[in-house]
Coordinates of C-alpha atoms in Angstrom, one line a residue:
X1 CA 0.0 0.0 0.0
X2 CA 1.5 3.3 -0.9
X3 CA 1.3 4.8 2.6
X4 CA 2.5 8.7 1.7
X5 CA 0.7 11.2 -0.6
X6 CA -0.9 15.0 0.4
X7 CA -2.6 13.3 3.8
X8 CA 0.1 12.3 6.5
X9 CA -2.3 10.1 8.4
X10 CA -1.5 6.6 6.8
X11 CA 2.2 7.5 7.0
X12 CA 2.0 8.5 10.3
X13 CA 0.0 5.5 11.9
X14 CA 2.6 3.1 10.2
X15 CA 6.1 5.4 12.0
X16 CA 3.8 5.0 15.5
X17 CA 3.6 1.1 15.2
X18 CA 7.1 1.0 15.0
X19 CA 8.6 0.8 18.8
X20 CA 11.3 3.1 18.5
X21 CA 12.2 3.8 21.5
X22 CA 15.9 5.0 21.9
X23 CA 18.2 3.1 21.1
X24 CA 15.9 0.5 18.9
X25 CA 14.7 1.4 15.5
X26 CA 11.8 -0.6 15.5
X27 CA 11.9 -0.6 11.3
X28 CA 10.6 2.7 11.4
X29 CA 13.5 4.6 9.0
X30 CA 12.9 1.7 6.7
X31 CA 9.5 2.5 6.9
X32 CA 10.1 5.8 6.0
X33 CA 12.6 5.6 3.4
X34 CA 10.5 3.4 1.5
X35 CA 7.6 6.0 1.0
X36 CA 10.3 7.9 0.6
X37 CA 11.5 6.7 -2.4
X38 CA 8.0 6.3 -3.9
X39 CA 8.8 9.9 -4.1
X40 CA 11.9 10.2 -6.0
X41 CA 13.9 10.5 -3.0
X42 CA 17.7 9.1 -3.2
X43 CA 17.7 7.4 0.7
X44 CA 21.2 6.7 2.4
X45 CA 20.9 4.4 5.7
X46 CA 24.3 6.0 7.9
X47 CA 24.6 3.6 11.4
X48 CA 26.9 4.9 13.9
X49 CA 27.1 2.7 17.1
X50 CA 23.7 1.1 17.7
X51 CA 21.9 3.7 16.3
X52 CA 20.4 4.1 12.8
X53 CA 20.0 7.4 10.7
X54 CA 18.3 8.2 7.9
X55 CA 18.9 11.0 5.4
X56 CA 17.3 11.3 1.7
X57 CA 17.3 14.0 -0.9
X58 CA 15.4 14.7 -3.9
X59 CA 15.0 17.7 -6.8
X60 CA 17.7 19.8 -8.1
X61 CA 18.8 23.7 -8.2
X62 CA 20.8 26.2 -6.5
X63 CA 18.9 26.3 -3.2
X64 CA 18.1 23.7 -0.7
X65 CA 15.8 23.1 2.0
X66 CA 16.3 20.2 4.7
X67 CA 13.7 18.7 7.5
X68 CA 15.5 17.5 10.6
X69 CA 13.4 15.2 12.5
X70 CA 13.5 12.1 14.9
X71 CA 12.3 8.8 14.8
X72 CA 13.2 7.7 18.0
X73 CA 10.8 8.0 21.2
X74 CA 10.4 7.6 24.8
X75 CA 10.0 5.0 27.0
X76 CA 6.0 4.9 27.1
X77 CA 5.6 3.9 30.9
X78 CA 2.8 1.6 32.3
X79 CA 0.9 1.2 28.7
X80 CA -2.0 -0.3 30.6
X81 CA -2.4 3.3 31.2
X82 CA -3.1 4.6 28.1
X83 CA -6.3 4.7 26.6
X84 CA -5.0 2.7 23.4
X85 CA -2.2 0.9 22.7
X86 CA 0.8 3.5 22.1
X87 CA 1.9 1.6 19.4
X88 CA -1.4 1.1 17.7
X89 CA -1.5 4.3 15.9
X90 CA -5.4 4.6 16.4
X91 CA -8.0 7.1 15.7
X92 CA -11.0 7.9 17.7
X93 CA -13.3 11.0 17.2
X94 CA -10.5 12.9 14.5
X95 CA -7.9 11.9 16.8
X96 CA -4.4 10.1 16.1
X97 CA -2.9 8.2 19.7
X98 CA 0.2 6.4 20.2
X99 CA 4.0 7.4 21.4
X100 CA 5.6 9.9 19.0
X101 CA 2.1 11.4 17.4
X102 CA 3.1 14.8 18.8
X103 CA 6.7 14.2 19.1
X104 CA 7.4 13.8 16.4
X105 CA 6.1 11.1 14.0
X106 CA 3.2 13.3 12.9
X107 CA 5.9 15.6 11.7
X108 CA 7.7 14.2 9.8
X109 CA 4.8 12.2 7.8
X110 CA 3.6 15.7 7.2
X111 CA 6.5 16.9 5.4
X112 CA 7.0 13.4 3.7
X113 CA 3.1 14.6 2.6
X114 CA 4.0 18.4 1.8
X115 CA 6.8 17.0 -0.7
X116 CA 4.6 14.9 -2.2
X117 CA 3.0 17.7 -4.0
X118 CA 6.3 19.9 -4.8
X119 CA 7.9 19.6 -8.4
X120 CA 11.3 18.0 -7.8
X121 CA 12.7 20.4 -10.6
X122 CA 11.8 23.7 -8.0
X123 CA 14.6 22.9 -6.1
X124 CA 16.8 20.6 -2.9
X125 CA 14.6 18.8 -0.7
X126 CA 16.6 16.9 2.3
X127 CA 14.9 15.2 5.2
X128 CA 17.7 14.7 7.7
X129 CA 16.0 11.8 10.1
X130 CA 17.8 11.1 13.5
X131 CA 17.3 8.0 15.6
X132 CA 19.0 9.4 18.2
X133 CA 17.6 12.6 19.6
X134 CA 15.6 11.6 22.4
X135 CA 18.6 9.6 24.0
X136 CA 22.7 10.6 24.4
X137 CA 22.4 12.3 21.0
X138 CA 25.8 11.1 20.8
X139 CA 25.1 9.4 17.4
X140 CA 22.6 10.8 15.5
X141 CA 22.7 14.5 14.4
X142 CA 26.1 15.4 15.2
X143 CA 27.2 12.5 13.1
X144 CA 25.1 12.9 10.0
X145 CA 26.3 17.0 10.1
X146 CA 30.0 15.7 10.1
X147 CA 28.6 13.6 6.7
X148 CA 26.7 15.8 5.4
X149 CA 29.6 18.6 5.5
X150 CA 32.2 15.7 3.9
X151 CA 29.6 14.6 1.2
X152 CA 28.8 18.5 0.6
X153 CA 24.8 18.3 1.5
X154 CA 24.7 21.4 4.2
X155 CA 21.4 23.0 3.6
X156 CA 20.8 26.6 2.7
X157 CA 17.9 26.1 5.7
X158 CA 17.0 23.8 8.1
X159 CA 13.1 23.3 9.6
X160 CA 13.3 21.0 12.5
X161 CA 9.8 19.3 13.4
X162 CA 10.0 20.0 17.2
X163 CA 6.1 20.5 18.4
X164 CA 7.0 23.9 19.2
X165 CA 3.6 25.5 19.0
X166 CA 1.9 26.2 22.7
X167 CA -1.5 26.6 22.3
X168 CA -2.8 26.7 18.4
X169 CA -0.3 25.7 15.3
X170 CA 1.1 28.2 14.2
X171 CA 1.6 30.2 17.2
X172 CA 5.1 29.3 17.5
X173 CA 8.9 29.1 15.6
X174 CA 11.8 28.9 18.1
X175 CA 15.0 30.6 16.3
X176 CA 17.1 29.7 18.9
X177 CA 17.8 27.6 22.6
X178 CA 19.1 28.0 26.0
X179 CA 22.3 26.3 26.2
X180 CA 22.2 23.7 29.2
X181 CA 25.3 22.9 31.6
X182 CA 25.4 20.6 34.6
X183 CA 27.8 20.4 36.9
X184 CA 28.8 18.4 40.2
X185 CA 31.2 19.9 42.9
X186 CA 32.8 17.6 45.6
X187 CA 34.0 18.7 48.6
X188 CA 36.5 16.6 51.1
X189 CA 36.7 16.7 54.5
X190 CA 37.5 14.6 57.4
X191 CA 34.9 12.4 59.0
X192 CA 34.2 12.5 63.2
X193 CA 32.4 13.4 66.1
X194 CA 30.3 16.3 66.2
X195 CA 30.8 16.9 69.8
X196 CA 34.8 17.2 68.7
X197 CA 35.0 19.4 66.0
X198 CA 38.8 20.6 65.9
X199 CA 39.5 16.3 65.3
X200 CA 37.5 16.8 61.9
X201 CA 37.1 19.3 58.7
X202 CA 33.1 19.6 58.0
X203 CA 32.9 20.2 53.8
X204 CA 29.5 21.0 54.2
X205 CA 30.4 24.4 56.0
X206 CA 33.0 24.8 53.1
X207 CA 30.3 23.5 50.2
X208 CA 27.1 25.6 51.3
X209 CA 28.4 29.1 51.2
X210 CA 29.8 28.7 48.0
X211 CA 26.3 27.2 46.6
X212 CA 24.6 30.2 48.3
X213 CA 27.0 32.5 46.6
X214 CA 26.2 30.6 42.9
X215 CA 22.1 30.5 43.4
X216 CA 22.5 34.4 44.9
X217 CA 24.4 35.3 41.7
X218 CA 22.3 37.2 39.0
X219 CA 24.2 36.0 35.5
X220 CA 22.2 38.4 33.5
X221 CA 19.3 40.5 32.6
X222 CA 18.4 39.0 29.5
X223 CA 18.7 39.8 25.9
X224 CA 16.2 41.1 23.0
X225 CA 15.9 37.4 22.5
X226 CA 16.3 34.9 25.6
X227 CA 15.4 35.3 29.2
X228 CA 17.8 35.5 31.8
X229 CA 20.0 33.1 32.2
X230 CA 18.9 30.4 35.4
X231 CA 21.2 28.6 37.8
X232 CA 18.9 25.6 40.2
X233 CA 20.9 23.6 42.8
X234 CA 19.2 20.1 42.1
X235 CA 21.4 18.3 44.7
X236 CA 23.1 18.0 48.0
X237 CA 24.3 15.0 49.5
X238 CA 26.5 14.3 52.4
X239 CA 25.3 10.4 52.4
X240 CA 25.2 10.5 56.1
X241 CA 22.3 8.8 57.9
X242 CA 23.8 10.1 61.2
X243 CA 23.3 12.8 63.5
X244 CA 26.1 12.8 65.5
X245 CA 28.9 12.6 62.9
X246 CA 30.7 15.1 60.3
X247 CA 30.6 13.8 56.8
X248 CA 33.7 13.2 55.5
X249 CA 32.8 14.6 51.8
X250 CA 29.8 16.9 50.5
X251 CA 28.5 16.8 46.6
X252 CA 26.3 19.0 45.4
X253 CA 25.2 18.7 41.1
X254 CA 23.0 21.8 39.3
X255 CA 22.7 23.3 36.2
X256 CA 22.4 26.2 34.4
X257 CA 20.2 27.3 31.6
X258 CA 22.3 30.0 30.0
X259 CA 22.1 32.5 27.1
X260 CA 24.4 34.0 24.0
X261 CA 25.9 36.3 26.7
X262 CA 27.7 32.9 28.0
X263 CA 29.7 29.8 27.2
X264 CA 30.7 26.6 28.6
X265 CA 33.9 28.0 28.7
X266 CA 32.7 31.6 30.8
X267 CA 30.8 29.3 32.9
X268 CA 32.9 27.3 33.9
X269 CA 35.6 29.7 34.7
X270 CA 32.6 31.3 37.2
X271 CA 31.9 28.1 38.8
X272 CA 36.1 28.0 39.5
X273 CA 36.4 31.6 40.6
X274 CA 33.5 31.4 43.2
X275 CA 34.7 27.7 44.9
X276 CA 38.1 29.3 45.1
X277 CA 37.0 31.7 47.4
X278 CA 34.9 29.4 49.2
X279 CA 36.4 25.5 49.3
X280 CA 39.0 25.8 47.1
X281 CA 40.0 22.3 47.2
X282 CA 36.8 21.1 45.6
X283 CA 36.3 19.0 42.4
X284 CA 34.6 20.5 39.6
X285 CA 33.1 18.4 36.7
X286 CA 31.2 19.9 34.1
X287 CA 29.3 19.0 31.5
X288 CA 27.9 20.8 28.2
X289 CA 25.0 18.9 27.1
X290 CA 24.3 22.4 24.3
X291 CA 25.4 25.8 23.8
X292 CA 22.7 28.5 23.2
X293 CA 22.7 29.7 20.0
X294 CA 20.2 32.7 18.1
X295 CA 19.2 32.4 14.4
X296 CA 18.6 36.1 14.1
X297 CA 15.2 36.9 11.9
X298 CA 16.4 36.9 8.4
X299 CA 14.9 36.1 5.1
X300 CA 14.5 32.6 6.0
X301 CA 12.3 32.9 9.1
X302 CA 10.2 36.1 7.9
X303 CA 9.6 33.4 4.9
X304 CA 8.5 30.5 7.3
X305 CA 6.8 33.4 9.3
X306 CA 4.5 34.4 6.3
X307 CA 3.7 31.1 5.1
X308 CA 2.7 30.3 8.9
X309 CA 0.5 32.7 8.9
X310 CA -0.6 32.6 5.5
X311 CA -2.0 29.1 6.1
X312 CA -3.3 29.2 10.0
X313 CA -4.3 32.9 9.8
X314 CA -1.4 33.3 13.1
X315 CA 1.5 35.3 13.3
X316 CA 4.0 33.2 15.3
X317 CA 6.0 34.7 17.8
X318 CA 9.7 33.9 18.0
X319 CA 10.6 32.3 20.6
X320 CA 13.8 30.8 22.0
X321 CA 12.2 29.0 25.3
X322 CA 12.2 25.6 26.5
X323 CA 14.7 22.8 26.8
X324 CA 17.1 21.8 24.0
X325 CA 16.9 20.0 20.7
X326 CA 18.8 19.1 18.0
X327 CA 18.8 22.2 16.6
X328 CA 21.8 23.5 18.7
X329 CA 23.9 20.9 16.8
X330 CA 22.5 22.2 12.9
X331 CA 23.1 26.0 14.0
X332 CA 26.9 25.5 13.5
X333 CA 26.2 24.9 10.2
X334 CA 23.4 26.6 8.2
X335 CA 20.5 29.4 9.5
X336 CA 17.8 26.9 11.3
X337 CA 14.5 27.3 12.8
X338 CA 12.0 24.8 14.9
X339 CA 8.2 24.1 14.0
X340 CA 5.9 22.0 14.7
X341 CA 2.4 20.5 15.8
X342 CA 0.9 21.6 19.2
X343 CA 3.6 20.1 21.8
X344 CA 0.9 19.7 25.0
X345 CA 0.6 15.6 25.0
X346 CA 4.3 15.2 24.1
X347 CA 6.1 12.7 26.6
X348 CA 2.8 12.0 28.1
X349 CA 0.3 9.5 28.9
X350 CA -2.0 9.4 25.7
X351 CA 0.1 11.5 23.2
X352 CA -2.2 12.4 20.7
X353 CA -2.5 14.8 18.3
X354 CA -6.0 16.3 16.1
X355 CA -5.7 14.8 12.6
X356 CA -7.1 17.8 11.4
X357 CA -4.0 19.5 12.3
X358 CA -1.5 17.2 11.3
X359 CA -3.0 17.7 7.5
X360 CA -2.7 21.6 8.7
X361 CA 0.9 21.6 9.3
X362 CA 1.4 19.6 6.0
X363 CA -0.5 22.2 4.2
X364 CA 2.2 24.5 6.7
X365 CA 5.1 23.1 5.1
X366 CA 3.5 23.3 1.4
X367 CA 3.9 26.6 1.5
X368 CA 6.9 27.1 2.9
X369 CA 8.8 25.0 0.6
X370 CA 6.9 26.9 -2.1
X371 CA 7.8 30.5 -0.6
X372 CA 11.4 28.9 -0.3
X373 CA 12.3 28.1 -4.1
X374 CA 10.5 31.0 -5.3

């Protein structure tokens, strides 16, 4: 059965049967490349590690437009909880259930559908299709960039399927993310008696000021385009079950949601400066899981902008909110932009999203790859 054409439901039902869920596959990129290729797209399977990645490319012409997406999903928890099977790709009453319908399955079938109806010869089509985003995103989209750059396939644009909208599609692009860093600090000490004090070295005395001077820190005001930036203490622990002993070491783990006014690098040196004057024997370890990066409002996003509104009668606001995505990875290497279906169900319990608006955001896409070649 030929599953993709101008409506992304059949397409979509057949990417939620598959169970992938990170690491596994569950057949869904062969799913996809198949259709795929009923299209005219040249499909390239590139496996690094256990994880498999899709990307495929059709038309011809100076300019080209690429879909980053994911096929991977989480875990679905206790599925006796769901009101249909998460893997059943059902529809009740106009609307599509099962793991990945919202994030981000019904994506990418739309766009699979929006290229259906787009004349090859108007220009570069890519679908770059991840299998890796929901887990390490160690081999996935960082990969496939380093391949795409070697084999010379770096789009002029990049659309990434994230359900960004809030409330109503359309309502929402993200040009850009928060950059995330965690970090865990480790005190020594020396372990004894509380009631002999000078026999021992307490870290937590050492450890706690220095955390009050982080959280009481104010990073920044903001920019025209992010928030200020946010440090949250998510940890303490002394592992000490006693009441009537010192601790012989204190650990303490955050992490900070940060702006382009910062870097790992500026961070980090921070973090240093302030235990230095507080326990300056501590152990630092930091980790960078994303910087934050801006795609400042160009041609290509006041493109996507019209055609958003064109088709759902919104203007979306640009928005650089929420957690990361794979997007910080594509930024170093073409202009890049997330939109999406309406993210409320994502990760939950009964993800679901409106049929209705699936074929909307395929209609979305259309346009945009219209607006694009023109």
């Amino acid at each position: 059965m030929n599953l993709v054409g101008t409506d992304p439901l059949p397409l979509a039902q057949a990417l939620i049967r598959c169970r992938s869920v990170t690491p596994a596959d569950g057949g869904a990129q062969l799913v996809l490349a198949a259709e795929l290729e009923k299209l005219g797209f040249t499909t390239t399977r590139l496996r690094f590690g256990k994880i498999e990645n899709l990307f495929a490319e059709r038309g011809s012409g100076s300019k080209h437009l690429c879909f980053a997406g994911h096929t991977d999903v989480v875990p679905t928890g206790a599925a006796e909880k769901w009101r249909y099977d998460p893997f059943g790709g059902i529809v009740e009453d106009g609307i599509l259930y099962g793991r990945g319908a919202a994030d981000m399955k019904g994506a990418i079938a739309a766009f699979a559908a929006a290229a259906a109806d787009i004349d090859p010869a108007s220009g570069r089509i890519s679908l770059l299709i991840t299998g890796d985003e929901e887990g390490d995103a160690k081999d996935g989209t960082v990969k496939m960039l380093e391949w795409a750059k070697a084999e010379q396939k770096i789009p002029d644009f990049c659309i990434v399927g994230e359900p960004t909208s809030k409330a109503r599609l359309g309502d929402t692009v993200k040009i850009g993310r928060r950059g995330s860093l965690s970090a865990r600090i480790a005190v020594s000490g020396r372990q004894g008696h509380v009631a002999y004090p000078h026999l021992a070295d307490n870290p937590i005395h050492r450890l706690v000021p220095a955390l009050a001077a982080m959280a009481a820190h104010r990073l920044d005001e903001g920019t025209e385009w992010f928030e200020p930036s946010s440090l949250q203490i998510t940890s303490v622990d002394v592992g000490n079950s006693a009441g009537n002993v010192i601790p012989g070491e204190a650990v303490a783990r955050l992490n900070i949601r940060f702006n382009d006014l910062h870097s790992e690098a500026s961070l980090t040196d921070w973090l240093t400066e302030t235990l230095a004057a507080f326990a300056p024997q501590a152990d630092l370890q930091v980790n960078c899981s994303g910087q934050a990066f801006l795609t400042k409002p160009g041609i290509e996003t006041s493109k996507l902008a019209a055609a958003i509104e064109a088709s759902t009668g919104i203007a979306p606001k640009m928005d650089t909110g929420g957690g990361t995505s794979d997007a910080r990875f594509i930024s170093a290497y073409c202009p890049v932009a997330e939109f999406g279906l309406v993210g409320a169900t994502m990760h939950q319990t009964d993800e679901a999203v409106p049929v209705a608006e699936m074929r909307k955001l395929a209609l979305v896409y259309k346009a945009v790859m219209t607006s694009f070649f023109a």
